[in-house]
Amino acid sequence: MTSSRIPGFYNMTVEERRALLREAFSLTDAETQNLSNADALTIGKADNMIENVIGTYQLPFGLGLNFLINGKEYVIPMAIEEASVVASASHVAKIVREAGGFQTESKERLMIGQIQVVGCPDFQEAKQQILHQKDTLIAAADNAYPSIVHRGGGVKDLDVRILNEEDASSYSKMLVMHIYVDTCDAMGANMINTMVESIAPIVEEITKGKVYLRILSNYADRSLATAKCVIPPHLLKTGSFAGEEVRDGVIHAYEFAASDPYRAVTHNKGVMNGIDPVVIATGNDWRAVEAGAHAYAARNGHYGSMTKWSKDEEGNLVGEIELPMSIGTVGGATRVHPLAGFSLSIMHIESAEELAQVIVAVGLAQNLGALKALATDGIQKGHMALHSRSVAIAGGATGEMIDVIAKQLVEQQEIRVGKAKELVEQYKK
């Protein structure tokens, strides 16, 4: 596909959209069938992924359009049940592409493994001994997973902290060792857990303490991805609202979230509205990404905004985001779930680093979509209009009746199931 800009995609039927994708991406028969098959994830595959399987649970699977990131076009798969998210992200991506697109980067990509040691006779001496034998420990960890070393990854560094050093309690005082692992394109959970478990006996011998936990950390603050956009005010004009007015409203909304955790939680939920659907669509662990993102939002001792919005010297709106991204493009569900592999293929993702950058760009876009709506007509106008179809269905509308009832709900400004049921009964008469 030469462009992620597909005018009228929203107005096409599902069959027309699939046909367009088949031609644009040269999809195979199997890939096309997976899109139309409710059982793309077979019960057999599902039964091998988790325990006690009784079926599969589906989510709407849509496409975020118009994304231009580092000069590359992206059609971005998104799996989510909430109305207006895909439309909002696509709308903002269209605005940003007219301003030159998103600029993204990854500073480094190292995942973290932790080993907890308690009961050391001398914690400071234990720390110094670990640092003294750093090379030995790194080599031992690499030997536990040689395949990653052969691919250019492996343990790149090690450090040690002493927690609660002044606390008299034998339960709270502990030594914690971190290994920093280049997991290449894997998320790396199993890899890191194997490494830290394998070297735990060596750590015990060095520290003369007892190892309890040895596991990865999902706070991947050594695997950060950033995205930025710069938007001239004229591109932000919305109805009767001037671009400068929208810009200032977005900045005021950001400052609210940066200052107040009650607002920040809802603000950041909007960011994750964009991030989670891409993480889910690509078969990654959205719980790990959520946990890391929220922890990063509180890294300065105060829970605040995941994004930053400001005005530059030219009066442009500047948006920025930086988040840890514990994701991968190989292993796990990314290769087991048919639609996860499909998602990666249509984005032409070449690395986990690239996927992380795409994900944070979508998060930034969705955040602007929400703030722009809040700063102008309010969040309900657009959201509820899109939600009206779901309400119509919940009220009993089927087939062609869905659009008729949804339109009446919007016109009467009563988007609720009770009203939908009333309109359905009237329609049937």
Short mmCIF file of C-alpha atoms in Angstrom, two decimals:
data_model
loop_
_atom_site.label_atom_id
_atom_site.label_comp_id
_atom_site.label_asym_id
_atom_site.label_seq_id
_atom_site.Cartn_x
_atom_site.Cartn_y
_atom_site.Cartn_z
CA MET A 1 0.00 0.00 0.00
CA THR A 2 1.50 3.32 -1.08
CA SER A 3 -0.51 5.42 1.37
CA SER A 4 -2.35 4.93 4.66
CA ARG A 5 -4.74 7.64 3.50
CA ILE A 6 -7.86 5.81 2.28
CA PRO A 7 -10.72 8.28 1.74
CA GLY A 8 -14.16 6.83 2.31
CA PHE A 9 -12.93 3.68 4.06
CA TYR A 10 -15.44 4.24 6.84
CA ASN A 11 -18.35 4.25 4.38
CA MET A 12 -17.35 0.98 2.68
CA THR A 13 -18.96 -2.31 3.57
CA VAL A 14 -16.84 -4.84 5.43
CA GLU A 15 -16.56 -6.90 2.24
CA GLU A 16 -15.36 -3.87 0.27
CA ARG A 17 -12.74 -3.09 2.91
CA ARG A 18 -11.45 -6.66 2.82
CA ALA A 19 -11.28 -6.61 -0.96
CA LEU A 20 -9.32 -3.37 -0.88
CA LEU A 21 -6.86 -4.81 1.64
CA ARG A 22 -6.47 -8.03 -0.32
CA GLU A 23 -5.44 -6.06 -3.38
CA ALA A 24 -3.35 -3.45 -1.58
CA PHE A 25 -1.37 -5.92 0.53
CA SER A 26 -1.46 -8.91 -1.84
CA LEU A 27 -3.07 -11.00 0.88
CA THR A 28 -3.10 -14.77 0.49
CA ASP A 29 -6.32 -16.76 0.52
CA ALA A 30 -5.52 -17.93 4.05
CA GLU A 31 -4.95 -14.39 5.32
CA THR A 32 -8.16 -13.17 3.73
CA GLN A 33 -10.03 -16.12 5.18
CA ASN A 34 -8.71 -15.33 8.67
CA LEU A 35 -10.30 -11.88 8.45
CA SER A 36 -13.70 -13.31 7.62
CA ASN A 37 -13.47 -16.42 9.80
CA ALA A 38 -14.90 -16.10 13.29
CA ASP A 39 -12.72 -19.07 14.24
CA ALA A 40 -9.37 -17.73 13.00
CA LEU A 41 -8.06 -18.60 16.45
CA THR A 42 -9.12 -22.24 16.50
CA ILE A 43 -10.20 -23.87 19.71
CA GLY A 44 -7.23 -26.19 19.36
CA LYS A 45 -4.74 -23.32 19.29
CA ALA A 46 -6.55 -21.56 22.13
CA ASP A 47 -6.43 -24.71 24.23
CA ASN A 48 -2.65 -24.78 23.86
CA MET A 49 -2.25 -21.10 24.75
CA ILE A 50 -3.96 -21.04 28.17
CA GLU A 51 -5.57 -23.43 30.64
CA ASN A 52 -9.18 -24.52 31.13
CA VAL A 53 -10.25 -23.27 27.68
CA ILE A 54 -13.98 -23.29 26.92
CA GLY A 55 -13.98 -21.04 23.86
CA THR A 56 -12.57 -17.82 22.42
CA TYR A 57 -13.55 -14.21 23.06
CA GLN A 58 -13.64 -11.79 20.16
CA LEU A 59 -13.04 -8.06 19.86
CA PRO A 60 -13.77 -5.75 16.92
CA PHE A 61 -10.67 -5.61 14.71
CA GLY A 62 -10.27 -2.34 12.81
CA LEU A 63 -7.65 -0.21 11.09
CA GLY A 64 -6.14 3.08 12.17
CA LEU A 65 -5.59 5.04 8.96
CA ASN A 66 -3.62 8.08 7.80
CA PHE A 67 -0.52 7.42 9.91
CA LEU A 68 2.77 8.82 8.63
CA ILE A 69 5.61 7.96 11.02
CA ASN A 70 9.22 8.86 10.25
CA GLY A 71 8.17 9.29 6.63
CA LYS A 72 6.70 5.78 6.39
CA GLU A 73 3.04 5.01 5.76
CA TYR A 74 1.27 2.76 8.28
CA VAL A 75 -2.13 1.12 8.27
CA ILE A 76 -2.40 0.10 11.92
CA PRO A 77 -4.52 -2.82 13.19
CA MET A 78 -6.43 -2.08 16.39
CA ALA A 79 -8.45 -4.54 18.47
CA ILE A 80 -10.84 -2.71 20.79
CA GLU A 81 -14.50 -2.67 21.81
CA GLU A 82 -14.85 1.05 22.59
CA ALA A 83 -16.56 3.26 20.01
CA SER A 84 -14.78 6.32 18.57
CA VAL A 85 -11.20 5.27 19.37
CA VAL A 86 -10.23 4.10 15.89
CA ALA A 87 -12.04 7.03 14.28
CA SER A 88 -10.43 9.55 16.63
CA ALA A 89 -6.89 8.20 16.16
CA SER A 90 -7.36 8.16 12.37
CA HIS A 91 -8.72 11.72 12.40
CA VAL A 92 -5.75 13.05 14.35
CA ALA A 93 -3.31 11.06 12.21
CA LYS A 94 -4.76 12.84 9.16
CA ILE A 95 -4.10 16.22 10.80
CA VAL A 96 -0.57 15.26 11.83
CA ARG A 97 0.33 13.88 8.38
CA GLU A 98 -0.55 17.30 6.90
CA ALA A 99 1.95 18.76 9.40
CA GLY A 100 4.68 16.32 8.35
CA GLY A 101 3.78 13.24 10.36
CA PHE A 102 5.01 11.79 13.64
CA GLN A 103 8.70 11.63 14.50
CA THR A 104 9.67 8.70 16.70
CA GLU A 105 12.75 7.04 18.13
CA SER A 106 13.93 4.44 20.63
CA LYS A 107 16.80 5.36 22.92
CA GLU A 108 17.79 1.78 23.72
CA ARG A 109 16.12 -1.61 24.07
CA LEU A 110 17.12 -3.48 27.22
CA MET A 111 14.77 -5.57 29.35
CA ILE A 112 15.41 -6.11 33.05
CA GLY A 113 15.77 -9.25 35.15
CA GLN A 114 15.72 -9.02 38.97
CA ILE A 115 17.19 -11.21 41.70
CA GLN A 116 16.15 -10.56 45.32
CA VAL A 117 18.62 -11.56 48.06
CA VAL A 118 17.87 -11.45 51.79
CA GLY A 119 19.79 -12.39 54.92
CA CYS A 120 23.24 -11.23 53.77
CA PRO A 121 25.70 -11.04 56.71
CA ASP A 122 27.04 -7.81 55.23
CA PHE A 123 24.92 -6.19 52.52
CA GLN A 124 27.54 -3.66 51.47
CA GLU A 125 30.17 -6.37 51.13
CA ALA A 126 27.71 -8.51 49.18
CA LYS A 127 27.06 -5.64 46.79
CA GLN A 128 30.78 -5.06 46.21
CA GLN A 129 31.40 -8.76 45.62
CA ILE A 130 28.66 -8.94 42.98
CA LEU A 131 30.11 -5.91 41.19
CA HIS A 132 33.58 -7.45 41.48
CA GLN A 133 32.33 -10.64 39.80
CA LYS A 134 30.13 -8.81 37.29
CA ASP A 135 31.76 -10.35 34.21
CA THR A 136 31.39 -13.86 35.61
CA LEU A 137 27.71 -13.36 36.33
CA ILE A 138 27.03 -11.86 32.88
CA ALA A 139 28.81 -14.76 31.20
CA ALA A 140 26.83 -17.28 33.25
CA ALA A 141 23.53 -15.61 32.36
CA ASP A 142 24.44 -15.58 28.67
CA ASN A 143 25.39 -19.27 28.85
CA ALA A 144 21.86 -20.01 30.08
CA TYR A 145 20.42 -18.67 26.82
CA PRO A 146 23.15 -18.85 24.16
CA SER A 147 20.77 -18.49 21.21
CA ILE A 148 20.10 -14.84 22.02
CA VAL A 149 23.85 -14.15 22.19
CA HIS A 150 24.25 -15.69 18.73
CA ARG A 151 21.64 -13.24 17.43
CA GLY A 152 23.58 -10.27 18.81
CA GLY A 153 21.69 -9.91 22.08
CA GLY A 154 22.30 -11.06 25.62
CA VAL A 155 23.20 -9.41 28.91
CA LYS A 156 24.74 -5.98 28.40
CA ASP A 157 25.09 -4.75 31.97
CA LEU A 158 24.45 -5.48 35.64
CA ASP A 159 23.92 -3.40 38.75
CA VAL A 160 22.99 -3.81 42.41
CA ARG A 161 20.86 -1.89 44.91
CA ILE A 162 20.27 -2.28 48.63
CA LEU A 163 16.67 -1.61 49.65
CA ASN A 164 15.57 -0.48 53.12
CA GLU A 165 19.16 -0.52 54.34
CA GLU A 166 18.38 1.32 57.57
CA ASP A 167 15.31 -0.77 58.37
CA ALA A 168 15.75 -3.16 61.27
CA SER A 169 13.21 -5.64 59.89
CA SER A 170 14.75 -8.78 58.45
CA TYR A 171 11.89 -8.95 55.94
CA SER A 172 12.28 -5.50 54.38
CA LYS A 173 16.07 -5.24 54.07
CA MET A 174 17.28 -6.80 50.84
CA LEU A 175 19.78 -6.68 48.02
CA VAL A 176 18.39 -6.52 44.49
CA MET A 177 20.50 -7.29 41.44
CA HIS A 178 19.46 -6.24 37.93
CA ILE A 179 20.66 -7.69 34.67
CA TYR A 180 19.98 -5.67 31.53
CA VAL A 181 19.29 -7.86 28.54
CA ASP A 182 19.11 -7.08 24.83
CA THR A 183 16.30 -9.43 23.86
CA CYS A 184 16.48 -8.49 20.15
CA ASP A 185 12.95 -8.69 18.75
CA ALA A 186 11.48 -10.81 21.54
CA MET A 187 9.62 -9.42 24.53
CA GLY A 188 11.98 -11.70 26.45
CA ALA A 189 10.05 -12.77 29.55
CA ASN A 190 10.89 -16.47 29.32
CA MET A 191 14.45 -15.68 28.26
CA ILE A 192 15.12 -13.39 31.21
CA ASN A 193 13.42 -15.68 33.71
CA THR A 194 15.64 -18.52 32.51
CA MET A 195 18.74 -16.35 32.93
CA VAL A 196 18.02 -15.10 36.44
CA GLU A 197 16.95 -18.51 37.67
CA SER A 198 20.14 -20.07 36.31
CA ILE A 199 22.49 -17.64 38.09
CA ALA A 200 20.58 -17.47 41.38
CA PRO A 201 22.80 -20.17 43.02
CA ILE A 202 25.93 -18.23 42.04
CA VAL A 203 24.46 -15.04 43.53
CA GLU A 204 23.71 -16.89 46.76
CA GLU A 205 27.29 -18.16 46.92
CA ILE A 206 28.72 -14.68 46.33
CA THR A 207 26.44 -12.82 48.76
CA LYS A 208 26.11 -15.58 51.41
CA GLY A 209 22.42 -14.67 51.48
CA LYS A 210 19.26 -16.40 50.30
CA VAL A 211 17.65 -15.72 46.93
CA TYR A 212 13.87 -15.52 46.82
CA LEU A 213 12.42 -13.83 43.74
CA ARG A 214 14.18 -14.13 40.39
CA ILE A 215 12.04 -12.77 37.59
CA LEU A 216 11.82 -10.10 34.91
CA SER A 217 10.56 -6.59 35.62
CA ASN A 218 7.80 -5.17 33.46
CA TYR A 219 9.01 -1.68 34.33
CA ALA A 220 11.07 -1.49 31.15
CA ASP A 221 12.60 1.96 31.69
CA ARG A 222 15.64 0.91 29.68
CA SER A 223 13.41 0.24 26.68
CA LEU A 224 11.85 3.63 26.02
CA ALA A 225 10.07 4.75 22.86
CA THR A 226 9.24 8.37 22.07
CA ALA A 227 6.96 10.14 19.60
CA LYS A 228 6.55 13.80 18.73
CA CYS A 229 4.33 15.89 16.48
CA VAL A 230 4.31 19.60 15.64
CA ILE A 231 1.00 20.99 14.37
CA PRO A 232 0.36 24.49 12.98
CA PRO A 233 -2.76 26.05 14.55
CA HIS A 234 -4.69 26.33 11.28
CA LEU A 235 -4.85 22.53 11.06
CA LEU A 236 -6.62 22.41 14.43
CA LYS A 237 -9.59 24.60 13.49
CA THR A 238 -12.79 22.82 14.52
CA GLY A 239 -16.20 24.21 13.64
CA SER A 240 -16.47 27.66 15.20
CA PHE A 241 -13.29 27.14 17.24
CA ALA A 242 -10.17 28.85 15.86
CA GLY A 243 -6.99 26.78 15.68
CA GLU A 244 -5.28 28.88 18.34
CA GLU A 245 -8.25 28.36 20.64
CA VAL A 246 -8.09 24.59 20.17
CA ARG A 247 -4.32 24.62 20.72
CA ASP A 248 -4.65 26.54 23.99
CA GLY A 249 -7.47 24.29 25.14
CA VAL A 250 -5.33 21.19 24.56
CA ILE A 251 -2.44 22.71 26.53
CA HIS A 252 -4.71 23.69 29.41
CA ALA A 253 -6.13 20.15 29.46
CA TYR A 254 -2.60 18.71 29.57
CA GLU A 255 -1.61 21.00 32.45
CA PHE A 256 -4.67 19.79 34.36
CA ALA A 257 -3.55 16.16 33.94
CA ALA A 258 0.05 17.01 34.80
CA SER A 259 -1.06 18.60 38.08
CA ASP A 260 -3.93 16.43 39.29
CA PRO A 261 -3.88 12.60 39.56
CA TYR A 262 -7.68 12.42 39.40
CA ARG A 263 -7.55 13.95 35.94
CA ALA A 264 -4.29 12.19 35.02
CA VAL A 265 -5.84 8.74 35.38
CA THR A 266 -8.59 9.54 32.86
CA HIS A 267 -6.15 11.43 30.62
CA ASN A 268 -3.79 8.45 30.55
CA LYS A 269 -6.63 6.01 30.04
CA GLY A 270 -7.19 7.92 26.80
CA VAL A 271 -3.54 7.44 25.86
CA MET A 272 -3.86 3.71 26.52
CA ASN A 273 -7.04 3.68 24.41
CA GLY A 274 -4.68 4.06 21.48
CA ILE A 275 -1.83 1.91 22.76
CA ASP A 276 -3.65 -1.17 24.04
CA PRO A 277 -5.54 -1.98 20.80
CA VAL A 278 -2.27 -2.15 18.84
CA VAL A 279 -0.58 -4.20 21.57
CA ILE A 280 -3.52 -6.63 21.58
CA ALA A 281 -3.74 -6.81 17.79
CA THR A 282 -0.06 -7.79 17.56
CA GLY A 283 -0.36 -10.49 20.22
CA ASN A 284 1.64 -8.65 22.86
CA ASP A 285 1.08 -8.45 26.62
CA TRP A 286 -1.06 -5.36 27.16
CA ARG A 287 -1.05 -5.85 30.95
CA ALA A 288 2.74 -5.54 31.00
CA VAL A 289 2.63 -2.43 28.81
CA GLU A 290 -0.12 -0.87 30.97
CA ALA A 291 1.75 -1.54 34.22
CA GLY A 292 5.01 -0.12 32.88
CA ALA A 293 3.34 2.96 31.40
CA HIS A 294 1.53 3.88 34.61
CA ALA A 295 4.65 3.32 36.70
CA TYR A 296 6.58 5.62 34.34
CA ALA A 297 3.89 8.27 34.74
CA ALA A 298 4.67 8.24 38.47
CA ARG A 299 8.47 8.04 38.21
CA ASN A 300 8.95 11.49 39.80
CA GLY A 301 6.90 10.62 42.89
CA HIS A 302 3.72 12.15 41.49
CA TYR A 303 1.30 10.43 39.10
CA GLY A 304 0.91 12.71 36.11
CA SER A 305 0.38 12.86 32.36
CA MET A 306 1.99 10.35 30.01
CA THR A 307 2.05 13.03 27.33
CA LYS A 308 3.23 16.63 27.15
CA TRP A 309 1.58 19.39 25.10
CA SER A 310 3.12 22.83 24.63
CA LYS A 311 3.42 25.78 22.24
CA ASP A 312 6.65 26.49 20.38
CA GLU A 313 8.01 29.92 19.31
CA GLU A 314 6.06 29.77 16.04
CA GLY A 315 2.80 29.14 17.87
CA ASN A 316 2.58 25.47 16.82
CA LEU A 317 1.11 22.83 19.09
CA VAL A 318 3.85 20.40 20.11
CA GLY A 319 2.95 16.94 21.41
CA GLU A 320 5.41 14.52 23.01
CA ILE A 321 5.25 11.10 24.62
CA GLU A 322 7.86 8.78 26.13
CA LEU A 323 6.95 5.39 27.55
CA PRO A 324 8.56 2.03 28.32
CA MET A 325 7.52 -0.61 25.81
CA SER A 326 7.94 -4.25 26.80
CA ILE A 327 6.80 -5.73 23.48
CA GLY A 328 8.13 -8.13 20.85
CA THR A 329 7.61 -9.26 17.29
CA VAL A 330 8.70 -12.89 17.72
CA GLY A 331 7.60 -15.60 20.10
CA GLY A 332 4.46 -16.02 22.17
CA ALA A 333 1.07 -15.10 20.76
CA THR A 334 2.67 -12.90 18.08
CA ARG A 335 3.37 -16.06 16.10
CA VAL A 336 0.58 -18.32 17.36
CA HIS A 337 -2.47 -16.11 16.82
CA PRO A 338 -3.19 -15.80 13.07
CA LEU A 339 -4.37 -12.19 13.31
CA ALA A 340 -1.31 -11.16 15.35
CA GLY A 341 0.95 -12.28 12.51
CA PHE A 342 -1.35 -10.57 10.03
CA SER A 343 -1.17 -7.33 12.01
CA LEU A 344 2.61 -7.26 11.94
CA SER A 345 2.72 -8.10 8.25
CA ILE A 346 0.41 -5.34 7.01
CA MET A 347 2.38 -2.76 8.99
CA HIS A 348 5.60 -4.09 7.44
CA ILE A 349 7.18 -4.02 10.89
CA GLU A 350 10.86 -4.92 10.74
CA SER A 351 11.73 -4.94 14.45
CA ALA A 352 10.32 -4.73 17.97
CA GLU A 353 11.94 -1.32 18.22
CA GLU A 354 9.92 -0.10 15.23
CA LEU A 355 6.70 -1.57 16.64
CA ALA A 356 7.29 0.25 19.95
CA GLN A 357 7.62 3.55 18.11
CA VAL A 358 4.41 2.95 16.14
CA ILE A 359 2.54 2.11 19.34
CA VAL A 360 3.51 5.31 21.17
CA ALA A 361 2.63 7.39 18.09
CA VAL A 362 -0.89 5.93 18.16
CA GLY A 363 -1.09 6.70 21.89
CA LEU A 364 -0.12 10.31 21.26
CA ALA A 365 -2.67 10.58 18.43
CA GLN A 366 -5.49 9.18 20.54
CA ASN A 367 -4.63 11.51 23.41
CA LEU A 368 -4.84 14.54 21.13
CA GLY A 369 -8.14 13.28 19.75
CA ALA A 370 -9.62 13.17 23.24
CA LEU A 371 -8.17 16.53 24.34
CA LYS A 372 -9.28 18.22 21.13
CA ALA A 373 -12.83 16.98 21.66
CA LEU A 374 -12.81 18.06 25.30
CA ALA A 375 -11.50 21.52 24.36
CA THR A 376 -14.22 22.06 21.73
CA ASP A 377 -17.61 20.34 21.56
CA GLY A 378 -17.08 17.98 24.49
CA ILE A 379 -16.32 14.29 24.41
CA GLN A 380 -19.92 13.09 24.11
CA LYS A 381 -20.84 14.59 20.75
CA GLY A 382 -18.56 12.45 18.63
CA HIS A 383 -18.28 9.48 20.96
CA MET A 384 -22.00 9.01 21.48
CA ALA A 385 -22.77 9.46 17.80
CA LEU A 386 -20.48 6.53 17.04
CA HIS A 387 -21.75 4.62 20.07
CA SER A 388 -25.33 4.98 18.86
CA ARG A 389 -25.04 1.92 16.59
CA SER A 390 -24.13 -0.30 19.53
CA VAL A 391 -27.03 1.15 21.52
CA ALA A 392 -29.39 0.51 18.59
CA ILE A 393 -28.29 -3.13 18.46
CA ALA A 394 -28.70 -3.47 22.23
CA GLY A 395 -32.23 -2.14 21.78
CA GLY A 396 -33.08 -4.90 19.32
CA ALA A 397 -32.30 -3.29 15.95
CA THR A 398 -31.07 -5.62 13.20
CA GLY A 399 -29.99 -5.28 9.58
CA GLU A 400 -30.91 -2.03 7.86
CA MET A 401 -32.86 -0.97 10.95
CA ILE A 402 -29.58 -0.38 12.86
CA ASP A 403 -28.61 2.73 10.89
CA VAL A 404 -32.16 4.10 11.00
CA ILE A 405 -32.47 3.72 14.78
CA ALA A 406 -28.93 5.01 15.39
CA LYS A 407 -29.68 8.14 13.36
CA GLN A 408 -32.91 8.76 15.30
CA LEU A 409 -31.09 8.36 18.62
CA VAL A 410 -28.54 11.00 17.60
CA GLU A 411 -31.17 13.38 16.25
CA GLN A 412 -33.25 13.11 19.42
CA GLN A 413 -30.11 13.32 21.59
CA GLU A 414 -31.22 10.31 23.63
CA ILE A 415 -28.58 7.67 23.08
CA ARG A 416 -29.75 5.04 25.54
CA VAL A 417 -31.01 1.47 25.28
CA GLY A 418 -34.48 2.26 26.61
CA LYS A 419 -35.04 4.84 23.87
CA ALA A 420 -33.65 2.45 21.25
CA LYS A 421 -36.16 -0.22 22.27
CA GLU A 422 -38.97 2.33 21.98
CA LEU A 423 -37.83 3.36 18.49
CA VAL A 424 -37.46 -0.26 17.38
CA GLU A 425 -41.08 -0.99 18.40
CA GLN A 426 -42.25 2.09 16.49
CA TYR A 427 -40.24 1.02 13.44
CA LYS A 428 -41.75 -2.45 13.45
CA LYS A 429 -45.28 -1.01 13.51
#
